[in-house]
Amino acid sequence: MRSDVALFTLENGDSPVQSPSTAAEDSRLASLISLDSILKQIKDITRLSNMNTIGRSKKRAVLVSLDELTQRMPSLLEIDQPCAQRHIADARRMIESIPEDESSIGKPVTDLGSGSETDVTQWNVLQFNTGNTSPFIIKCGANSNSELIIKADARVQEPKGGEIVRVAPRPSVLEDMSLEQMKQVFAELPEALSLLALARTADGTRARYSRLYRTLAMKVPSLRNLVSELEKEGALKDVRT
């Protein structure tokens, strides 16, 4: 039947009616899915509204995360962009209106999001060896907010101080920080991250941390799409971008 051209030609010589394209519907669906993801992240951020004060670093990190959401506007159709922009603007005004806790200035943003150990359903284990210390491991996973969660001993050498759980800040958090400010951030994270990420310069540290963040996040299946998004946005400052 496929070889019989007559079966596929109308009496007037025209081709038969083809199935209508679903491209428009597919684009709309993809836009709505992206919009839903953005609104869920904004909802998590607005939970901070009941705080009386907020640390300067944490406030800065939240505003950076809102900037990242703004950069995702191209993934939305024009009809959906005003909704996302309105919610982002409202969340920004809410965060900016929260007074800063002066006592927490200099503390890192590792408690951004839930970050609770019980929120991680599966840990993935990576072993590292710098050559200067004994091999050490870092466990990584994701919480319901699609944040990278790390668990490792507080220190690499004895006494190790037991395991601690932290939300790994996205590389964009370090964007405008000086090297000293970065050191303050890493001081609140397991020592293993400092050994792997800190360099002699701020740019070097951003590149090394981006590479480390990529390595850890790629071990978590649910975060691989996040890594792709960060790559497209140029948020990863390692040599591959």
PDB file of C-alpha atoms in Angstrom:
ATOM      1  CA  MET A   1       0.000   0.000   0.000  1.00  0.00           C
ATOM      2  CA  ARG A   2       2.858   2.376   0.703  1.00  0.00           C
ATOM      3  CA  SER A   3       4.066   1.994  -2.859  1.00  0.00           C
ATOM      4  CA  ASP A   4       0.644   2.796  -4.332  1.00  0.00           C
ATOM      5  CA  VAL A   5       0.817   6.580  -4.841  1.00  0.00           C
ATOM      6  CA  ALA A   6      -2.849   6.701  -5.777  1.00  0.00           C
ATOM      7  CA  LEU A   7      -3.855   5.821  -2.258  1.00  0.00           C
ATOM      8  CA  PHE A   8      -2.088   8.934  -0.956  1.00  0.00           C
ATOM      9  CA  THR A   9      -3.398  11.372  -3.554  1.00  0.00           C
ATOM     10  CA  LEU A  10      -6.784  13.050  -3.711  1.00  0.00           C
ATOM     11  CA  GLU A  11      -8.829  13.206  -6.931  1.00  0.00           C
ATOM     12  CA  ASN A  12      -7.733  16.784  -7.620  1.00  0.00           C
ATOM     13  CA  GLY A  13      -4.101  15.831  -7.232  1.00  0.00           C
ATOM     14  CA  ASP A  14      -3.623  17.377  -3.775  1.00  0.00           C
ATOM     15  CA  SER A  15      -2.038  15.481  -0.924  1.00  0.00           C
ATOM     16  CA  PRO A  16      -4.427  14.239   1.758  1.00  0.00           C
ATOM     17  CA  VAL A  17      -4.904  16.295   4.920  1.00  0.00           C
ATOM     18  CA  GLN A  18      -2.010  15.761   7.310  1.00  0.00           C
ATOM     19  CA  SER A  19      -2.337  15.415  11.074  1.00  0.00           C
ATOM     20  CA  PRO A  20      -2.276  18.862  12.675  1.00  0.00           C
ATOM     21  CA  SER A  21       1.003  19.897  14.293  1.00  0.00           C
ATOM     22  CA  THR A  22       1.167  19.756  18.090  1.00  0.00           C
ATOM     23  CA  ALA A  23       4.149  22.116  18.301  1.00  0.00           C
ATOM     24  CA  ALA A  24       2.070  24.929  19.815  1.00  0.00           C
ATOM     25  CA  GLU A  25       0.557  22.648  22.446  1.00  0.00           C
ATOM     26  CA  ASP A  26       3.967  21.178  23.263  1.00  0.00           C
ATOM     27  CA  SER A  27       5.472  24.640  23.692  1.00  0.00           C
ATOM     28  CA  ARG A  28       2.612  25.709  25.929  1.00  0.00           C
ATOM     29  CA  LEU A  29       2.963  22.600  28.071  1.00  0.00           C
ATOM     30  CA  ALA A  30       6.720  23.074  28.422  1.00  0.00           C
ATOM     31  CA  SER A  31       6.157  26.707  29.418  1.00  0.00           C
ATOM     32  CA  LEU A  32       3.592  25.763  32.060  1.00  0.00           C
ATOM     33  CA  ILE A  33       5.887  23.120  33.510  1.00  0.00           C
ATOM     34  CA  SER A  34       8.713  25.654  33.746  1.00  0.00           C
ATOM     35  CA  LEU A  35       6.359  28.222  35.272  1.00  0.00           C
ATOM     36  CA  ASP A  36       5.191  25.715  37.879  1.00  0.00           C
ATOM     37  CA  SER A  37       8.812  24.986  38.830  1.00  0.00           C
ATOM     38  CA  ILE A  38       9.564  28.708  39.198  1.00  0.00           C
ATOM     39  CA  LEU A  39       6.473  29.359  41.320  1.00  0.00           C
ATOM     40  CA  LYS A  40       7.301  26.446  43.621  1.00  0.00           C
ATOM     41  CA  GLN A  41      10.765  27.875  44.268  1.00  0.00           C
ATOM     42  CA  ILE A  42       9.283  31.304  44.915  1.00  0.00           C
ATOM     43  CA  LYS A  43       6.818  29.752  47.367  1.00  0.00           C
ATOM     44  CA  ASP A  44       9.726  28.229  49.292  1.00  0.00           C
ATOM     45  CA  ILE A  45      11.435  31.616  49.401  1.00  0.00           C
ATOM     46  CA  THR A  46       8.336  33.439  50.653  1.00  0.00           C
ATOM     47  CA  ARG A  47       8.296  31.161  53.688  1.00  0.00           C
ATOM     48  CA  LEU A  48      11.025  33.418  55.025  1.00  0.00           C
ATOM     49  CA  SER A  49       8.448  36.186  55.432  1.00  0.00           C
ATOM     50  CA  ASN A  50       7.794  35.162  59.040  1.00  0.00           C
ATOM     51  CA  MET A  51      11.406  35.885  60.009  1.00  0.00           C
ATOM     52  CA  ASN A  52      12.027  38.952  62.139  1.00  0.00           C
ATOM     53  CA  THR A  53      15.583  39.317  60.825  1.00  0.00           C
ATOM     54  CA  ILE A  54      17.758  37.644  58.229  1.00  0.00           C
ATOM     55  CA  GLY A  55      21.517  37.247  57.923  1.00  0.00           C
ATOM     56  CA  ARG A  56      23.197  39.422  55.316  1.00  0.00           C
ATOM     57  CA  SER A  57      24.755  36.481  53.454  1.00  0.00           C
ATOM     58  CA  LYS A  58      21.523  34.537  53.485  1.00  0.00           C
ATOM     59  CA  LYS A  59      19.589  37.555  52.253  1.00  0.00           C
ATOM     60  CA  ARG A  60      22.090  38.030  49.469  1.00  0.00           C
ATOM     61  CA  ALA A  61      21.860  34.360  48.501  1.00  0.00           C
ATOM     62  CA  VAL A  62      18.066  34.509  48.316  1.00  0.00           C
ATOM     63  CA  LEU A  63      18.221  37.579  46.082  1.00  0.00           C
ATOM     64  CA  VAL A  64      20.746  35.794  43.860  1.00  0.00           C
ATOM     65  CA  SER A  65      18.378  32.842  43.582  1.00  0.00           C
ATOM     66  CA  LEU A  66      15.634  35.250  42.484  1.00  0.00           C
ATOM     67  CA  ASP A  67      18.002  36.645  39.859  1.00  0.00           C
ATOM     68  CA  GLU A  68      18.541  33.092  38.622  1.00  0.00           C
ATOM     69  CA  LEU A  69      14.796  32.626  38.327  1.00  0.00           C
ATOM     70  CA  THR A  70      14.589  35.840  36.314  1.00  0.00           C
ATOM     71  CA  GLN A  71      17.198  34.446  33.929  1.00  0.00           C
ATOM     72  CA  ARG A  72      14.842  31.548  33.242  1.00  0.00           C
ATOM     73  CA  MET A  73      12.280  33.829  31.575  1.00  0.00           C
ATOM     74  CA  PRO A  74      13.292  32.674  28.067  1.00  0.00           C
ATOM     75  CA  SER A  75      12.021  29.193  28.975  1.00  0.00           C
ATOM     76  CA  LEU A  76       8.501  30.669  29.288  1.00  0.00           C
ATOM     77  CA  LEU A  77       6.134  31.786  26.579  1.00  0.00           C
ATOM     78  CA  GLU A  78       5.362  35.503  26.562  1.00  0.00           C
ATOM     79  CA  ILE A  79       1.888  34.827  27.947  1.00  0.00           C
ATOM     80  CA  ASP A  80       3.406  33.201  31.078  1.00  0.00           C
ATOM     81  CA  GLN A  81       6.252  35.636  31.704  1.00  0.00           C
ATOM     82  CA  PRO A  82       4.191  38.399  33.405  1.00  0.00           C
ATOM     83  CA  CYS A  83       2.948  35.928  36.029  1.00  0.00           C
ATOM     84  CA  ALA A  84       6.464  34.768  36.873  1.00  0.00           C
ATOM     85  CA  GLN A  85       7.867  38.301  36.837  1.00  0.00           C
ATOM     86  CA  ARG A  86       5.124  39.516  39.189  1.00  0.00           C
ATOM     87  CA  HIS A  87       5.766  36.743  41.729  1.00  0.00           C
ATOM     88  CA  ILE A  88       9.533  37.262  41.534  1.00  0.00           C
ATOM     89  CA  ALA A  89       9.123  41.015  42.089  1.00  0.00           C
ATOM     90  CA  ASP A  90       6.810  40.430  45.064  1.00  0.00           C
ATOM     91  CA  ALA A  91       9.247  37.949  46.591  1.00  0.00           C
ATOM     92  CA  ARG A  92      12.142  40.358  46.080  1.00  0.00           C
ATOM     93  CA  ARG A  93      10.302  43.190  47.823  1.00  0.00           C
ATOM     94  CA  MET A  94       9.433  40.853  50.689  1.00  0.00           C
ATOM     95  CA  ILE A  95      13.039  39.693  51.149  1.00  0.00           C
ATOM     96  CA  GLU A  96      14.464  43.210  50.875  1.00  0.00           C
ATOM     97  CA  SER A  97      12.022  44.404  53.548  1.00  0.00           C
ATOM     98  CA  ILE A  98      13.316  41.925  56.161  1.00  0.00           C
ATOM     99  CA  PRO A  99      15.844  43.647  58.460  1.00  0.00           C
ATOM    100  CA  GLU A 100      19.353  42.217  58.469  1.00  0.00           C
ATOM    101  CA  ASP A 101      20.641  40.519  61.576  1.00  0.00           C
ATOM    102  CA  GLU A 102      23.911  42.316  62.221  1.00  0.00           C
ATOM    103  CA  SER A 103      25.122  39.516  64.479  1.00  0.00           C
ATOM    104  CA  SER A 104      25.044  37.096  61.560  1.00  0.00           C
ATOM    105  CA  ILE A 105      27.042  39.205  59.102  1.00  0.00           C
ATOM    106  CA  GLY A 106      29.775  37.096  57.609  1.00  0.00           C
ATOM    107  CA  LYS A 107      27.991  33.824  58.252  1.00  0.00           C
ATOM    108  CA  PRO A 108      27.399  31.708  55.151  1.00  0.00           C
ATOM    109  CA  VAL A 109      24.213  30.816  53.384  1.00  0.00           C
ATOM    110  CA  THR A 110      24.422  27.103  54.021  1.00  0.00           C
ATOM    111  CA  ASP A 111      21.091  27.032  55.814  1.00  0.00           C
ATOM    112  CA  LEU A 112      19.226  28.428  52.797  1.00  0.00           C
ATOM    113  CA  GLY A 113      16.292  26.139  52.119  1.00  0.00           C
ATOM    114  CA  SER A 114      15.341  23.138  54.203  1.00  0.00           C
ATOM    115  CA  GLY A 115      18.655  21.317  53.981  1.00  0.00           C
ATOM    116  CA  SER A 116      17.510  18.778  56.530  1.00  0.00           C
ATOM    117  CA  GLU A 117      19.116  15.376  56.455  1.00  0.00           C
ATOM    118  CA  THR A 118      15.725  13.667  56.619  1.00  0.00           C
ATOM    119  CA  ASP A 119      14.740  15.450  53.421  1.00  0.00           C
ATOM    120  CA  VAL A 120      17.386  13.526  51.440  1.00  0.00           C
ATOM    121  CA  THR A 121      16.096  10.170  50.288  1.00  0.00           C
ATOM    122  CA  GLN A 122      19.407   8.823  48.979  1.00  0.00           C
ATOM    123  CA  TRP A 123      23.033   9.696  49.594  1.00  0.00           C
ATOM    124  CA  ASN A 124      25.699   9.282  46.927  1.00  0.00           C
ATOM    125  CA  VAL A 125      29.287   8.832  48.105  1.00  0.00           C
ATOM    126  CA  LEU A 126      32.426  10.246  46.490  1.00  0.00           C
ATOM    127  CA  GLN A 127      35.979   9.740  47.716  1.00  0.00           C
ATOM    128  CA  PHE A 128      38.667  12.370  47.223  1.00  0.00           C
ATOM    129  CA  ASN A 129      42.422  12.314  47.689  1.00  0.00           C
ATOM    130  CA  THR A 130      44.379  15.564  47.504  1.00  0.00           C
ATOM    131  CA  GLY A 131      47.706  13.868  48.141  1.00  0.00           C
ATOM    132  CA  ASN A 132      48.297  16.023  51.199  1.00  0.00           C
ATOM    133  CA  THR A 133      45.810  14.281  53.487  1.00  0.00           C
ATOM    134  CA  SER A 134      44.302  10.880  53.959  1.00  0.00           C
ATOM    135  CA  PRO A 135      41.489  10.092  51.503  1.00  0.00           C
ATOM    136  CA  PHE A 136      38.141  11.491  52.600  1.00  0.00           C
ATOM    137  CA  ILE A 137      34.557  11.139  51.449  1.00  0.00           C
ATOM    138  CA  ILE A 138      31.731  13.548  50.753  1.00  0.00           C
ATOM    139  CA  LYS A 139      28.142  12.345  50.629  1.00  0.00           C
ATOM    140  CA  CYS A 140      25.764  14.274  48.418  1.00  0.00           C
ATOM    141  CA  GLY A 141      22.044  14.242  47.742  1.00  0.00           C
ATOM    142  CA  ALA A 142      19.126  16.531  46.977  1.00  0.00           C
ATOM    143  CA  ASN A 143      16.230  17.811  49.035  1.00  0.00           C
ATOM    144  CA  SER A 144      12.707  18.598  47.872  1.00  0.00           C
ATOM    145  CA  ASN A 145      13.825  22.106  46.857  1.00  0.00           C
ATOM    146  CA  SER A 146      16.335  20.662  44.356  1.00  0.00           C
ATOM    147  CA  GLU A 147      19.243  21.934  46.427  1.00  0.00           C
ATOM    148  CA  LEU A 148      22.559  20.123  46.645  1.00  0.00           C
ATOM    149  CA  ILE A 149      22.965  18.729  50.155  1.00  0.00           C
ATOM    150  CA  ILE A 150      26.344  17.576  51.393  1.00  0.00           C
ATOM    151  CA  LYS A 151      27.292  15.479  54.393  1.00  0.00           C
ATOM    152  CA  ALA A 152      30.877  15.016  55.522  1.00  0.00           C
ATOM    153  CA  ASP A 153      33.076  15.061  58.594  1.00  0.00           C
ATOM    154  CA  ALA A 154      33.587  18.531  60.020  1.00  0.00           C
ATOM    155  CA  ARG A 155      37.355  18.106  59.590  1.00  0.00           C
ATOM    156  CA  VAL A 156      39.439  15.880  57.381  1.00  0.00           C
ATOM    157  CA  GLN A 157      42.066  14.991  60.010  1.00  0.00           C
ATOM    158  CA  GLU A 158      41.527  13.672  63.518  1.00  0.00           C
ATOM    159  CA  PRO A 159      39.653  14.729  65.510  1.00  0.00           C
ATOM    160  CA  LYS A 160      37.120  14.823  62.695  1.00  0.00           C
ATOM    161  CA  GLY A 161      34.281  16.153  64.818  1.00  0.00           C
ATOM    162  CA  GLY A 162      31.548  13.976  63.333  1.00  0.00           C
ATOM    163  CA  GLU A 163      29.457  14.415  60.204  1.00  0.00           C
ATOM    164  CA  ILE A 164      27.644  17.655  59.480  1.00  0.00           C
ATOM    165  CA  VAL A 165      24.957  18.331  56.876  1.00  0.00           C
ATOM    166  CA  ARG A 166      24.848  21.542  54.859  1.00  0.00           C
ATOM    167  CA  VAL A 167      23.187  22.997  51.785  1.00  0.00           C
ATOM    168  CA  ALA A 168      25.963  23.605  49.270  1.00  0.00           C
ATOM    169  CA  PRO A 169      25.597  27.181  47.987  1.00  0.00           C
ATOM    170  CA  ARG A 170      25.254  27.525  44.246  1.00  0.00           C
ATOM    171  CA  PRO A 171      28.376  28.861  42.523  1.00  0.00           C
ATOM    172  CA  SER A 172      26.561  32.097  41.660  1.00  0.00           C
ATOM    173  CA  VAL A 173      26.555  32.986  45.376  1.00  0.00           C
ATOM    174  CA  LEU A 174      30.321  33.523  45.142  1.00  0.00           C
ATOM    175  CA  GLU A 175      30.019  35.740  42.064  1.00  0.00           C
ATOM    176  CA  ASP A 176      30.899  39.097  43.621  1.00  0.00           C
ATOM    177  CA  MET A 177      32.623  37.916  46.795  1.00  0.00           C
ATOM    178  CA  SER A 178      36.221  38.627  47.685  1.00  0.00           C
ATOM    179  CA  LEU A 179      38.508  35.740  48.586  1.00  0.00           C
ATOM    180  CA  GLU A 180      38.149  36.549  52.285  1.00  0.00           C
ATOM    181  CA  GLN A 181      34.364  36.483  52.043  1.00  0.00           C
ATOM    182  CA  MET A 182      34.554  33.119  50.309  1.00  0.00           C
ATOM    183  CA  LYS A 183      36.731  31.792  53.108  1.00  0.00           C
ATOM    184  CA  GLN A 184      34.028  32.820  55.588  1.00  0.00           C
ATOM    185  CA  VAL A 185      31.462  30.877  53.568  1.00  0.00           C
ATOM    186  CA  PHE A 186      33.616  27.752  53.428  1.00  0.00           C
ATOM    187  CA  ALA A 187      34.388  28.027  57.144  1.00  0.00           C
ATOM    188  CA  GLU A 188      30.808  26.938  57.849  1.00  0.00           C
ATOM    189  CA  LEU A 189      31.004  23.982  55.446  1.00  0.00           C
ATOM    190  CA  PRO A 190      32.813  20.680  55.971  1.00  0.00           C
ATOM    191  CA  GLU A 191      36.569  21.208  55.721  1.00  0.00           C
ATOM    192  CA  ALA A 192      36.693  18.868  52.737  1.00  0.00           C
ATOM    193  CA  LEU A 193      35.070  21.516  50.533  1.00  0.00           C
ATOM    194  CA  SER A 194      37.648  24.123  51.525  1.00  0.00           C
ATOM    195  CA  LEU A 195      40.484  21.772  50.640  1.00  0.00           C
ATOM    196  CA  LEU A 196      38.966  21.075  47.240  1.00  0.00           C
ATOM    197  CA  ALA A 197      37.696  24.544  46.339  1.00  0.00           C
ATOM    198  CA  LEU A 198      39.866  27.273  47.858  1.00  0.00           C
ATOM    199  CA  ALA A 199      42.556  28.672  45.577  1.00  0.00           C
ATOM    200  CA  ARG A 200      44.990  31.576  45.841  1.00  0.00           C
ATOM    201  CA  THR A 201      42.658  33.965  44.063  1.00  0.00           C
ATOM    202  CA  ALA A 202      38.936  34.694  44.052  1.00  0.00           C
ATOM    203  CA  ASP A 203      38.594  33.765  40.368  1.00  0.00           C
ATOM    204  CA  GLY A 204      40.508  30.551  40.941  1.00  0.00           C
ATOM    205  CA  THR A 205      38.246  29.666  43.844  1.00  0.00           C
ATOM    206  CA  ARG A 206      35.117  30.348  41.790  1.00  0.00           C
ATOM    207  CA  ALA A 207      36.423  28.059  39.042  1.00  0.00           C
ATOM    208  CA  ARG A 208      37.429  25.277  41.422  1.00  0.00           C
ATOM    209  CA  TYR A 209      34.182  25.446  43.364  1.00  0.00           C
ATOM    210  CA  SER A 210      32.139  25.421  40.151  1.00  0.00           C
ATOM    211  CA  ARG A 211      33.983  22.279  39.090  1.00  0.00           C
ATOM    212  CA  LEU A 212      33.410  20.673  42.490  1.00  0.00           C
ATOM    213  CA  TYR A 213      29.736  21.669  42.530  1.00  0.00           C
ATOM    214  CA  ARG A 214      29.309  20.162  39.063  1.00  0.00           C
ATOM    215  CA  THR A 215      31.033  16.927  40.140  1.00  0.00           C
ATOM    216  CA  LEU A 216      28.872  16.524  43.240  1.00  0.00           C
ATOM    217  CA  ALA A 217      25.598  17.536  41.598  1.00  0.00           C
ATOM    218  CA  MET A 218      26.104  15.211  38.640  1.00  0.00           C
ATOM    219  CA  LYS A 219      26.258  12.287  41.069  1.00  0.00           C
ATOM    220  CA  VAL A 220      22.683  13.098  42.087  1.00  0.00           C
ATOM    221  CA  PRO A 221      20.283  12.092  39.275  1.00  0.00           C
ATOM    222  CA  SER A 222      17.619  14.627  40.247  1.00  0.00           C
ATOM    223  CA  LEU A 223      20.125  17.513  39.982  1.00  0.00           C
ATOM    224  CA  ARG A 224      21.504  16.800  36.518  1.00  0.00           C
ATOM    225  CA  ASN A 225      18.932  19.043  34.876  1.00  0.00           C
ATOM    226  CA  LEU A 226      19.931  21.786  37.309  1.00  0.00           C
ATOM    227  CA  VAL A 227      23.552  21.452  36.196  1.00  0.00           C
ATOM    228  CA  SER A 228      22.444  21.812  32.579  1.00  0.00           C
ATOM    229  CA  GLU A 229      20.491  24.961  33.441  1.00  0.00           C
ATOM    230  CA  LEU A 230      23.463  26.451  35.294  1.00  0.00           C
ATOM    231  CA  GLU A 231      25.698  25.697  32.321  1.00  0.00           C
ATOM    232  CA  LYS A 232      23.316  27.423  29.922  1.00  0.00           C
ATOM    233  CA  GLU A 233      23.138  30.452  32.220  1.00  0.00           C
ATOM    234  CA  GLY A 234      26.930  30.625  32.503  1.00  0.00           C
ATOM    235  CA  ALA A 235      26.689  30.252  36.271  1.00  0.00           C
ATOM    236  CA  LEU A 236      29.428  27.620  36.398  1.00  0.00           C
ATOM    237  CA  LYS A 237      32.781  29.396  36.228  1.00  0.00           C
ATOM    238  CA  ASP A 238      35.050  26.421  35.649  1.00  0.00           C
ATOM    239  CA  VAL A 239      37.115  25.817  32.546  1.00  0.00           C
ATOM    240  CA  ARG A 240      34.292  24.026  30.720  1.00  0.00           C
ATOM    241  CA  THR A 241      32.128  27.140  30.477  1.00  0.00           C
TER     242      THR A 241
END
